[in-house]
Amino acid sequence: MSEDPQRNFRSAYYEKVGFRGVEEKKSLEILLKDDRLDVEKLCTFSQRFPLPSMYRIFVWKVLLGILPPHGDSHAVVMSYRKQQYEDVLQALQVMRFVQSSTPQVEVYLHMHQLESLALPRRTEVTPLEPEAEDFLAISRAMAKIVESSVDCYWLIKCFVNQYSNKYGDSVPHLPKSLEHFLSLEDSRLLNHLRTCNAMSKLPYNLWFRRCFAGCLPESSLQRVWDKIISGSCKILVFVAVEILLGYKIMLMGMNKPEDITQFLENMPQENTDAIVTKAIDLWHKHCGTPMHSV
């Protein structure tokens, strides 16, 4: 589809006067009015633009398959989702696996374990597996984004399952991609990190297994998750690149890999929106911008 000059002019004008995203919001609203939602177009929109906060949870539920494309089925499907949530929760309560005092994110974990046939015995006192720790980290972040416990559980569960099933083979290669793109953006910084033997000790689990949950504040994190949920795990690489670039001066002054790792695991939170914005621009620069049409 050819570009609409009038639309481009309006978009430029809205951005100039401080209403960035007005045209994009209208485009999304047109997509959401369809009787049968076009999942592919919603993915393309989410890849290209940030989702407006008022529509984010709904779009995530559609893209993750929690809701079907047909709008007239949404109410009945969500009633089934709610019933399943309550049945699993009740089963855990009957088994006395959870109580009213159990933290909500742990409830979500045990529900997921029960549904995955991976619930440990109550008598077992063992450290959590890395996958369970990752699940809890994502749960804590999602719980700060989503109010409804039913929606929250289904979003966590489907997000984790999608990430594992769709990107599981790609995740081990993300550190190598990070090294590649960092070499293109700032070879001096990369050489410093290599000289310090820090490249192998960067917080890859926090960045790539937990998708920055516990690293970025939720206001920034949800913009990254827009891209993951709509079809790209490579955005994680560019967020990591921009974090390294954003704190280059501090990192260049460190020579011990453990100091670099500790700093990155507890990085300041005030510049994260700018980091994510730059990361998305860098991602589009290297991977292209998906075309969008309504």
PDB file of C-alpha atoms in Angstrom:
ATOM      1  CA  MET A   1       0.000   0.000   0.000  1.00  0.00           C
ATOM      2  CA  SER A   2       1.379   3.412  -0.925  1.00  0.00           C
ATOM      3  CA  GLU A   3       1.912   6.031   1.753  1.00  0.00           C
ATOM      4  CA  ASP A   4      -0.864   8.558   2.285  1.00  0.00           C
ATOM      5  CA  PRO A   5       0.699  12.071   2.041  1.00  0.00           C
ATOM      6  CA  GLN A   6      -2.194  13.617   3.983  1.00  0.00           C
ATOM      7  CA  ARG A   7      -1.818  11.071   6.759  1.00  0.00           C
ATOM      8  CA  ASN A   8       1.948  11.662   6.887  1.00  0.00           C
ATOM      9  CA  PHE A   9       1.356  15.414   7.139  1.00  0.00           C
ATOM     10  CA  ARG A  10      -1.156  14.927   9.963  1.00  0.00           C
ATOM     11  CA  SER A  11       1.218  12.591  11.812  1.00  0.00           C
ATOM     12  CA  ALA A  12       4.062  15.079  11.513  1.00  0.00           C
ATOM     13  CA  TYR A  13       1.809  17.916  12.682  1.00  0.00           C
ATOM     14  CA  TYR A  14       0.498  15.975  15.689  1.00  0.00           C
ATOM     15  CA  GLU A  15       4.044  15.078  16.751  1.00  0.00           C
ATOM     16  CA  LYS A  16       5.153  18.698  16.343  1.00  0.00           C
ATOM     17  CA  VAL A  17       2.425  19.991  18.654  1.00  0.00           C
ATOM     18  CA  GLY A  18       2.992  17.260  21.219  1.00  0.00           C
ATOM     19  CA  PHE A  19       0.351  14.672  20.326  1.00  0.00           C
ATOM     20  CA  ARG A  20       2.631  11.928  19.138  1.00  0.00           C
ATOM     21  CA  GLY A  21       0.770   8.727  18.342  1.00  0.00           C
ATOM     22  CA  VAL A  22      -2.666  10.291  17.705  1.00  0.00           C
ATOM     23  CA  GLU A  23      -2.837   8.877  14.184  1.00  0.00           C
ATOM     24  CA  GLU A  24      -1.473   5.518  15.324  1.00  0.00           C
ATOM     25  CA  LYS A  25      -4.127   5.289  18.047  1.00  0.00           C
ATOM     26  CA  LYS A  26      -6.816   5.927  15.429  1.00  0.00           C
ATOM     27  CA  SER A  27      -5.341   3.234  13.190  1.00  0.00           C
ATOM     28  CA  LEU A  28      -5.410   0.731  16.035  1.00  0.00           C
ATOM     29  CA  GLU A  29      -9.008   1.608  16.891  1.00  0.00           C
ATOM     30  CA  ILE A  30      -9.979   0.891  13.274  1.00  0.00           C
ATOM     31  CA  LEU A  31      -8.312  -2.526  13.501  1.00  0.00           C
ATOM     32  CA  LEU A  32     -10.082  -3.304  16.778  1.00  0.00           C
ATOM     33  CA  LYS A  33     -13.517  -2.525  15.300  1.00  0.00           C
ATOM     34  CA  ASP A  34     -13.385  -5.499  12.940  1.00  0.00           C
ATOM     35  CA  ASP A  35     -15.786  -8.342  13.760  1.00  0.00           C
ATOM     36  CA  ARG A  36     -12.898 -10.719  13.213  1.00  0.00           C
ATOM     37  CA  LEU A  37      -9.643  -9.228  14.410  1.00  0.00           C
ATOM     38  CA  ASP A  38      -6.742  -9.482  11.980  1.00  0.00           C
ATOM     39  CA  VAL A  39      -4.013 -10.920  14.235  1.00  0.00           C
ATOM     40  CA  GLU A  40      -1.327 -10.413  11.604  1.00  0.00           C
ATOM     41  CA  LYS A  41      -2.117  -6.703  11.285  1.00  0.00           C
ATOM     42  CA  LEU A  42      -2.209  -6.344  15.067  1.00  0.00           C
ATOM     43  CA  CYS A  43       1.236  -7.952  15.228  1.00  0.00           C
ATOM     44  CA  THR A  44       2.528  -5.577  12.558  1.00  0.00           C
ATOM     45  CA  PHE A  45       1.081  -2.580  14.371  1.00  0.00           C
ATOM     46  CA  SER A  46       2.633  -3.687  17.665  1.00  0.00           C
ATOM     47  CA  GLN A  47       5.988  -4.211  15.986  1.00  0.00           C
ATOM     48  CA  ARG A  48       5.936  -0.746  14.481  1.00  0.00           C
ATOM     49  CA  PHE A  49       4.291   1.384  17.174  1.00  0.00           C
ATOM     50  CA  PRO A  50       3.948   1.378  20.972  1.00  0.00           C
ATOM     51  CA  LEU A  51       0.542   0.140  22.055  1.00  0.00           C
ATOM     52  CA  PRO A  52      -1.654   2.754  23.763  1.00  0.00           C
ATOM     53  CA  SER A  53      -1.957   1.814  27.440  1.00  0.00           C
ATOM     54  CA  MET A  54      -5.766   1.689  27.256  1.00  0.00           C
ATOM     55  CA  TYR A  55      -5.625  -1.109  24.642  1.00  0.00           C
ATOM     56  CA  ARG A  56      -2.399  -2.889  25.616  1.00  0.00           C
ATOM     57  CA  ILE A  57      -3.816  -5.679  27.798  1.00  0.00           C
ATOM     58  CA  PHE A  58      -6.598  -6.453  25.321  1.00  0.00           C
ATOM     59  CA  VAL A  59      -4.164  -6.649  22.386  1.00  0.00           C
ATOM     60  CA  TRP A  60      -1.757  -8.804  24.389  1.00  0.00           C
ATOM     61  CA  LYS A  61      -4.608 -11.216  25.191  1.00  0.00           C
ATOM     62  CA  VAL A  62      -5.486 -11.490  21.496  1.00  0.00           C
ATOM     63  CA  LEU A  63      -1.882 -11.931  20.331  1.00  0.00           C
ATOM     64  CA  LEU A  64      -1.171 -14.553  23.009  1.00  0.00           C
ATOM     65  CA  GLY A  65      -4.290 -16.525  22.074  1.00  0.00           C
ATOM     66  CA  ILE A  66      -6.093 -15.914  25.353  1.00  0.00           C
ATOM     67  CA  LEU A  67      -8.892 -14.305  23.355  1.00  0.00           C
ATOM     68  CA  PRO A  68      -9.938 -15.533  19.880  1.00  0.00           C
ATOM     69  CA  PRO A  69     -10.071 -13.221  16.853  1.00  0.00           C
ATOM     70  CA  HIS A  70     -13.879 -13.301  16.773  1.00  0.00           C
ATOM     71  CA  GLY A  71     -15.134 -10.495  18.997  1.00  0.00           C
ATOM     72  CA  ASP A  72     -18.534 -12.042  19.691  1.00  0.00           C
ATOM     73  CA  SER A  73     -16.789 -14.953  21.437  1.00  0.00           C
ATOM     74  CA  HIS A  74     -14.711 -12.870  23.846  1.00  0.00           C
ATOM     75  CA  ALA A  75     -17.162 -12.815  26.746  1.00  0.00           C
ATOM     76  CA  VAL A  76     -17.816 -16.558  26.776  1.00  0.00           C
ATOM     77  CA  VAL A  77     -14.126 -17.427  26.283  1.00  0.00           C
ATOM     78  CA  MET A  78     -13.089 -15.208  29.192  1.00  0.00           C
ATOM     79  CA  SER A  79     -15.769 -16.835  31.343  1.00  0.00           C
ATOM     80  CA  TYR A  80     -14.140 -20.201  30.569  1.00  0.00           C
ATOM     81  CA  ARG A  81     -10.703 -18.754  31.364  1.00  0.00           C
ATOM     82  CA  LYS A  82     -12.013 -17.463  34.690  1.00  0.00           C
ATOM     83  CA  GLN A  83     -13.573 -20.823  35.535  1.00  0.00           C
ATOM     84  CA  GLN A  84     -10.348 -22.663  34.728  1.00  0.00           C
ATOM     85  CA  TYR A  85      -8.402 -20.219  36.905  1.00  0.00           C
ATOM     86  CA  GLU A  86     -10.775 -20.799  39.819  1.00  0.00           C
ATOM     87  CA  ASP A  87     -10.721 -24.598  39.371  1.00  0.00           C
ATOM     88  CA  VAL A  88      -6.911 -24.763  39.415  1.00  0.00           C
ATOM     89  CA  LEU A  89      -6.719 -22.395  42.385  1.00  0.00           C
ATOM     90  CA  GLN A  90      -9.301 -24.433  44.298  1.00  0.00           C
ATOM     91  CA  ALA A  91      -7.367 -27.639  43.596  1.00  0.00           C
ATOM     92  CA  LEU A  92      -4.232 -26.096  45.114  1.00  0.00           C
ATOM     93  CA  GLN A  93      -6.225 -24.935  48.129  1.00  0.00           C
ATOM     94  CA  VAL A  94      -7.742 -28.398  48.657  1.00  0.00           C
ATOM     95  CA  MET A  95      -4.249 -29.910  48.513  1.00  0.00           C
ATOM     96  CA  ARG A  96      -3.214 -27.209  51.008  1.00  0.00           C
ATOM     97  CA  PHE A  97      -0.492 -26.175  48.632  1.00  0.00           C
ATOM     98  CA  VAL A  98      -1.493 -22.525  48.888  1.00  0.00           C
ATOM     99  CA  GLN A  99      -3.124 -20.555  51.670  1.00  0.00           C
ATOM    100  CA  SER A 100      -4.551 -17.076  51.952  1.00  0.00           C
ATOM    101  CA  SER A 101      -1.128 -15.897  53.123  1.00  0.00           C
ATOM    102  CA  THR A 102       0.709 -17.281  50.056  1.00  0.00           C
ATOM    103  CA  PRO A 103       2.127 -14.426  47.940  1.00  0.00           C
ATOM    104  CA  GLN A 104       0.112 -14.029  44.744  1.00  0.00           C
ATOM    105  CA  VAL A 105       3.084 -14.575  42.429  1.00  0.00           C
ATOM    106  CA  GLU A 106       3.801 -17.897  44.173  1.00  0.00           C
ATOM    107  CA  VAL A 107       0.161 -18.857  43.662  1.00  0.00           C
ATOM    108  CA  TYR A 108       0.616 -18.172  39.937  1.00  0.00           C
ATOM    109  CA  LEU A 109       3.764 -20.317  39.906  1.00  0.00           C
ATOM    110  CA  HIS A 110       2.069 -23.279  41.597  1.00  0.00           C
ATOM    111  CA  MET A 111      -0.937 -22.965  39.282  1.00  0.00           C
ATOM    112  CA  HIS A 112       1.371 -23.091  36.293  1.00  0.00           C
ATOM    113  CA  GLN A 113       3.263 -26.041  37.762  1.00  0.00           C
ATOM    114  CA  LEU A 114       0.023 -27.918  38.386  1.00  0.00           C
ATOM    115  CA  GLU A 115      -1.233 -27.311  34.850  1.00  0.00           C
ATOM    116  CA  SER A 116       2.178 -28.333  33.470  1.00  0.00           C
ATOM    117  CA  LEU A 117       2.203 -31.513  35.599  1.00  0.00           C
ATOM    118  CA  ALA A 118       5.351 -30.211  37.299  1.00  0.00           C
ATOM    119  CA  LEU A 119       4.050 -29.469  40.790  1.00  0.00           C
ATOM    120  CA  PRO A 120       6.617 -30.621  43.372  1.00  0.00           C
ATOM    121  CA  ARG A 121       5.626 -32.591  46.446  1.00  0.00           C
ATOM    122  CA  ARG A 122       4.705 -30.465  49.429  1.00  0.00           C
ATOM    123  CA  THR A 123       7.267 -32.344  51.528  1.00  0.00           C
ATOM    124  CA  GLU A 124      10.099 -31.449  49.153  1.00  0.00           C
ATOM    125  CA  VAL A 125      12.165 -28.509  50.361  1.00  0.00           C
ATOM    126  CA  THR A 126      14.484 -27.793  47.450  1.00  0.00           C
ATOM    127  CA  PRO A 127      15.741 -24.595  45.842  1.00  0.00           C
ATOM    128  CA  LEU A 128      13.622 -23.332  42.972  1.00  0.00           C
ATOM    129  CA  GLU A 129      14.692 -24.322  39.486  1.00  0.00           C
ATOM    130  CA  PRO A 130      15.975 -21.471  37.267  1.00  0.00           C
ATOM    131  CA  GLU A 131      12.793 -21.702  35.178  1.00  0.00           C
ATOM    132  CA  ALA A 132      10.683 -21.168  38.312  1.00  0.00           C
ATOM    133  CA  GLU A 133      12.801 -18.170  39.330  1.00  0.00           C
ATOM    134  CA  ASP A 134      12.341 -16.718  35.841  1.00  0.00           C
ATOM    135  CA  PHE A 135       8.585 -17.324  36.066  1.00  0.00           C
ATOM    136  CA  LEU A 136       8.415 -15.511  39.414  1.00  0.00           C
ATOM    137  CA  ALA A 137      10.380 -12.531  38.071  1.00  0.00           C
ATOM    138  CA  ILE A 138       8.049 -12.194  35.085  1.00  0.00           C
ATOM    139  CA  SER A 139       5.052 -12.659  37.392  1.00  0.00           C
ATOM    140  CA  ARG A 140       6.154  -9.822  39.683  1.00  0.00           C
ATOM    141  CA  ALA A 141       6.488  -7.491  36.726  1.00  0.00           C
ATOM    142  CA  MET A 142       3.189  -8.545  35.119  1.00  0.00           C
ATOM    143  CA  ALA A 143       1.362  -8.131  38.436  1.00  0.00           C
ATOM    144  CA  LYS A 144       2.380  -4.464  38.435  1.00  0.00           C
ATOM    145  CA  ILE A 145       0.997  -4.003  34.920  1.00  0.00           C
ATOM    146  CA  VAL A 146      -2.275  -5.965  35.148  1.00  0.00           C
ATOM    147  CA  GLU A 147      -4.926  -5.474  37.847  1.00  0.00           C
ATOM    148  CA  SER A 148      -7.131  -8.544  37.349  1.00  0.00           C
ATOM    149  CA  SER A 149      -5.651 -11.697  38.872  1.00  0.00           C
ATOM    150  CA  VAL A 150      -7.353 -13.838  36.207  1.00  0.00           C
ATOM    151  CA  ASP A 151      -5.947 -11.738  33.351  1.00  0.00           C
ATOM    152  CA  CYS A 152      -2.581 -11.575  35.077  1.00  0.00           C
ATOM    153  CA  TYR A 153      -2.242 -15.346  35.423  1.00  0.00           C
ATOM    154  CA  TRP A 154      -3.284 -16.051  31.848  1.00  0.00           C
ATOM    155  CA  LEU A 155      -0.926 -13.378  30.497  1.00  0.00           C
ATOM    156  CA  ILE A 156       2.009 -14.695  32.544  1.00  0.00           C
ATOM    157  CA  LYS A 157       1.314 -18.291  31.582  1.00  0.00           C
ATOM    158  CA  CYS A 158       0.864 -17.606  27.869  1.00  0.00           C
ATOM    159  CA  PHE A 159       3.758 -15.138  27.715  1.00  0.00           C
ATOM    160  CA  VAL A 160       6.129 -17.653  29.320  1.00  0.00           C
ATOM    161  CA  ASN A 161       4.860 -20.511  27.148  1.00  0.00           C
ATOM    162  CA  GLN A 162       5.090 -18.454  23.954  1.00  0.00           C
ATOM    163  CA  TYR A 163       8.590 -17.272  24.792  1.00  0.00           C
ATOM    164  CA  SER A 164       9.767 -20.810  25.538  1.00  0.00           C
ATOM    165  CA  ASN A 165       8.075 -22.490  22.573  1.00  0.00           C
ATOM    166  CA  LYS A 166       8.671 -19.786  19.962  1.00  0.00           C
ATOM    167  CA  TYR A 167      12.071 -18.426  20.964  1.00  0.00           C
ATOM    168  CA  GLY A 168      13.600 -21.201  23.050  1.00  0.00           C
ATOM    169  CA  ASP A 169      16.077 -22.172  20.315  1.00  0.00           C
ATOM    170  CA  SER A 170      17.030 -18.525  19.676  1.00  0.00           C
ATOM    171  CA  VAL A 171      17.691 -17.397  23.259  1.00  0.00           C
ATOM    172  CA  PRO A 172      21.104 -19.123  23.606  1.00  0.00           C
ATOM    173  CA  HIS A 173      22.292 -17.181  20.529  1.00  0.00           C
ATOM    174  CA  LEU A 174      21.244 -13.736  21.781  1.00  0.00           C
ATOM    175  CA  PRO A 175      24.566 -13.016  23.579  1.00  0.00           C
ATOM    176  CA  LYS A 176      26.407 -13.558  20.279  1.00  0.00           C
ATOM    177  CA  SER A 177      23.971 -11.204  18.536  1.00  0.00           C
ATOM    178  CA  LEU A 178      24.579  -8.634  21.269  1.00  0.00           C
ATOM    179  CA  GLU A 179      28.314  -8.848  20.642  1.00  0.00           C
ATOM    180  CA  HIS A 180      27.781  -8.451  16.889  1.00  0.00           C
ATOM    181  CA  PHE A 181      25.583  -5.366  17.086  1.00  0.00           C
ATOM    182  CA  LEU A 182      27.696  -3.779  19.801  1.00  0.00           C
ATOM    183  CA  SER A 183      30.712  -4.164  17.490  1.00  0.00           C
ATOM    184  CA  LEU A 184      28.805  -2.200  14.842  1.00  0.00           C
ATOM    185  CA  GLU A 185      27.741   0.548  17.250  1.00  0.00           C
ATOM    186  CA  ASP A 186      30.800   0.941  19.477  1.00  0.00           C
ATOM    187  CA  SER A 187      33.786  -1.342  18.923  1.00  0.00           C
ATOM    188  CA  ARG A 188      35.821   0.517  21.558  1.00  0.00           C
ATOM    189  CA  LEU A 189      33.328  -0.323  24.288  1.00  0.00           C
ATOM    190  CA  LEU A 190      33.167  -3.930  23.105  1.00  0.00           C
ATOM    191  CA  ASN A 191      36.958  -4.212  23.192  1.00  0.00           C
ATOM    192  CA  HIS A 192      37.002  -2.837  26.732  1.00  0.00           C
ATOM    193  CA  LEU A 193      34.422  -5.386  27.892  1.00  0.00           C
ATOM    194  CA  ARG A 194      36.387  -8.153  26.200  1.00  0.00           C
ATOM    195  CA  THR A 195      39.649  -7.009  27.772  1.00  0.00           C
ATOM    196  CA  CYS A 196      37.981  -7.063  31.197  1.00  0.00           C
ATOM    197  CA  ASN A 197      36.610 -10.557  30.503  1.00  0.00           C
ATOM    198  CA  ALA A 198      33.166  -9.095  31.183  1.00  0.00           C
ATOM    199  CA  MET A 199      31.334 -10.217  28.034  1.00  0.00           C
ATOM    200  CA  SER A 200      30.768 -13.735  29.374  1.00  0.00           C
ATOM    201  CA  LYS A 201      29.602 -12.369  32.729  1.00  0.00           C
ATOM    202  CA  LEU A 202      26.964  -9.864  31.601  1.00  0.00           C
ATOM    203  CA  PRO A 203      23.546 -10.491  33.228  1.00  0.00           C
ATOM    204  CA  TYR A 204      22.212 -12.516  30.296  1.00  0.00           C
ATOM    205  CA  ASN A 205      19.699 -14.420  32.449  1.00  0.00           C
ATOM    206  CA  LEU A 206      18.165 -11.158  33.645  1.00  0.00           C
ATOM    207  CA  TRP A 207      18.122  -9.727  30.131  1.00  0.00           C
ATOM    208  CA  PHE A 208      17.267 -12.682  27.922  1.00  0.00           C
ATOM    209  CA  ARG A 209      15.639 -15.338  30.115  1.00  0.00           C
ATOM    210  CA  ARG A 210      13.542 -12.909  32.172  1.00  0.00           C
ATOM    211  CA  CYS A 211      13.036 -10.423  29.336  1.00  0.00           C
ATOM    212  CA  PHE A 212      14.317  -7.573  31.556  1.00  0.00           C
ATOM    213  CA  ALA A 213      11.746  -8.276  34.296  1.00  0.00           C
ATOM    214  CA  GLY A 214      13.297  -6.958  37.488  1.00  0.00           C
ATOM    215  CA  CYS A 215      15.715  -4.820  35.487  1.00  0.00           C
ATOM    216  CA  LEU A 216      13.488  -2.229  33.805  1.00  0.00           C
ATOM    217  CA  PRO A 217      10.562  -0.459  35.492  1.00  0.00           C
ATOM    218  CA  GLU A 218       7.210  -1.651  34.207  1.00  0.00           C
ATOM    219  CA  SER A 219       6.503   1.607  32.325  1.00  0.00           C
ATOM    220  CA  SER A 220       9.499   0.862  30.099  1.00  0.00           C
ATOM    221  CA  LEU A 221       9.270  -2.922  30.255  1.00  0.00           C
ATOM    222  CA  GLN A 222       5.801  -3.139  28.730  1.00  0.00           C
ATOM    223  CA  ARG A 223       7.020  -1.383  25.569  1.00  0.00           C
ATOM    224  CA  VAL A 224       9.668  -4.087  25.182  1.00  0.00           C
ATOM    225  CA  TRP A 225       7.127  -6.823  25.812  1.00  0.00           C
ATOM    226  CA  ASP A 226       4.892  -5.337  23.090  1.00  0.00           C
ATOM    227  CA  LYS A 227       7.574  -6.374  20.605  1.00  0.00           C
ATOM    228  CA  ILE A 228       8.177  -9.831  22.109  1.00  0.00           C
ATOM    229  CA  ILE A 229       4.481 -10.696  22.252  1.00  0.00           C
ATOM    230  CA  SER A 230       3.950  -9.508  18.678  1.00  0.00           C
ATOM    231  CA  GLY A 231       6.780 -11.597  17.265  1.00  0.00           C
ATOM    232  CA  SER A 232      10.357 -10.550  17.993  1.00  0.00           C
ATOM    233  CA  CYS A 233      12.731 -11.613  20.740  1.00  0.00           C
ATOM    234  CA  LYS A 234      15.609  -9.768  19.044  1.00  0.00           C
ATOM    235  CA  ILE A 235      14.393  -6.496  20.582  1.00  0.00           C
ATOM    236  CA  LEU A 236      16.029  -7.805  23.784  1.00  0.00           C
ATOM    237  CA  VAL A 237      19.428  -7.627  22.118  1.00  0.00           C
ATOM    238  CA  PHE A 238      18.999  -3.977  21.193  1.00  0.00           C
ATOM    239  CA  VAL A 239      17.774  -3.032  24.667  1.00  0.00           C
ATOM    240  CA  ALA A 240      20.939  -4.643  26.038  1.00  0.00           C
ATOM    241  CA  VAL A 241      23.073  -2.774  23.461  1.00  0.00           C
ATOM    242  CA  GLU A 242      21.500   0.557  24.407  1.00  0.00           C
ATOM    243  CA  ILE A 243      21.994  -0.117  28.121  1.00  0.00           C
ATOM    244  CA  LEU A 244      25.698  -0.677  27.466  1.00  0.00           C
ATOM    245  CA  LEU A 245      25.905   2.414  25.252  1.00  0.00           C
ATOM    246  CA  GLY A 246      23.922   4.521  27.695  1.00  0.00           C
ATOM    247  CA  TYR A 247      26.290   3.744  30.552  1.00  0.00           C
ATOM    248  CA  LYS A 248      29.451   3.633  28.460  1.00  0.00           C
ATOM    249  CA  ILE A 249      31.322   6.243  30.510  1.00  0.00           C
ATOM    250  CA  MET A 250      30.736   4.364  33.752  1.00  0.00           C
ATOM    251  CA  LEU A 251      31.523   0.972  32.211  1.00  0.00           C
ATOM    252  CA  MET A 252      34.743   2.244  30.632  1.00  0.00           C
ATOM    253  CA  GLY A 253      35.856   3.251  34.124  1.00  0.00           C
ATOM    254  CA  MET A 254      35.416  -0.272  35.492  1.00  0.00           C
ATOM    255  CA  ASN A 255      37.981  -3.019  35.037  1.00  0.00           C
ATOM    256  CA  LYS A 256      36.608  -5.871  37.135  1.00  0.00           C
ATOM    257  CA  PRO A 257      33.915  -8.029  35.487  1.00  0.00           C
ATOM    258  CA  GLU A 258      32.091  -8.482  38.811  1.00  0.00           C
ATOM    259  CA  ASP A 259      31.818  -4.688  39.205  1.00  0.00           C
ATOM    260  CA  ILE A 260      30.378  -4.377  35.702  1.00  0.00           C
ATOM    261  CA  THR A 261      27.898  -7.190  36.327  1.00  0.00           C
ATOM    262  CA  GLN A 262      26.802  -5.758  39.668  1.00  0.00           C
ATOM    263  CA  PHE A 263      26.266  -2.312  38.147  1.00  0.00           C
ATOM    264  CA  LEU A 264      24.200  -3.681  35.251  1.00  0.00           C
ATOM    265  CA  GLU A 265      22.095  -5.858  37.557  1.00  0.00           C
ATOM    266  CA  ASN A 266      21.262  -2.789  39.650  1.00  0.00           C
ATOM    267  CA  MET A 267      21.337  -0.098  36.972  1.00  0.00           C
ATOM    268  CA  PRO A 268      19.730   3.305  37.603  1.00  0.00           C
ATOM    269  CA  GLN A 269      16.048   3.538  36.683  1.00  0.00           C
ATOM    270  CA  GLU A 270      15.690   7.165  35.647  1.00  0.00           C
ATOM    271  CA  ASN A 271      16.756   6.879  31.973  1.00  0.00           C
ATOM    272  CA  THR A 272      15.047   3.641  31.006  1.00  0.00           C
ATOM    273  CA  ASP A 273      12.337   5.195  28.804  1.00  0.00           C
ATOM    274  CA  ALA A 274      15.007   6.866  26.681  1.00  0.00           C
ATOM    275  CA  ILE A 275      17.005   3.617  26.550  1.00  0.00           C
ATOM    276  CA  VAL A 276      13.973   1.655  25.313  1.00  0.00           C
ATOM    277  CA  THR A 277      13.096   4.328  22.735  1.00  0.00           C
ATOM    278  CA  LYS A 278      16.655   4.251  21.370  1.00  0.00           C
ATOM    279  CA  ALA A 279      16.635   0.455  21.424  1.00  0.00           C
ATOM    280  CA  ILE A 280      13.466   0.300  19.339  1.00  0.00           C
ATOM    281  CA  ASP A 281      14.953   2.795  16.846  1.00  0.00           C
ATOM    282  CA  LEU A 282      18.151   0.725  16.675  1.00  0.00           C
ATOM    283  CA  TRP A 283      16.126  -2.463  16.201  1.00  0.00           C
ATOM    284  CA  HIS A 284      14.237  -0.870  13.302  1.00  0.00           C
ATOM    285  CA  LYS A 285      17.522   0.411  11.865  1.00  0.00           C
ATOM    286  CA  HIS A 286      19.113  -3.041  11.751  1.00  0.00           C
ATOM    287  CA  CYS A 287      16.049  -5.247  11.269  1.00  0.00           C
ATOM    288  CA  GLY A 288      13.753  -2.952   9.274  1.00  0.00           C
ATOM    289  CA  THR A 289      10.383  -1.417  10.106  1.00  0.00           C
ATOM    290  CA  PRO A 290       7.345  -3.606   9.387  1.00  0.00           C
ATOM    291  CA  MET A 291       4.878  -2.048   6.951  1.00  0.00           C
ATOM    292  CA  HIS A 292       1.447  -1.339   8.370  1.00  0.00           C
ATOM    293  CA  SER A 293      -1.847  -0.876   6.620  1.00  0.00           C
ATOM    294  CA  VAL A 294      -5.411  -0.638   7.818  1.00  0.00           C
TER     295      VAL A 294
END
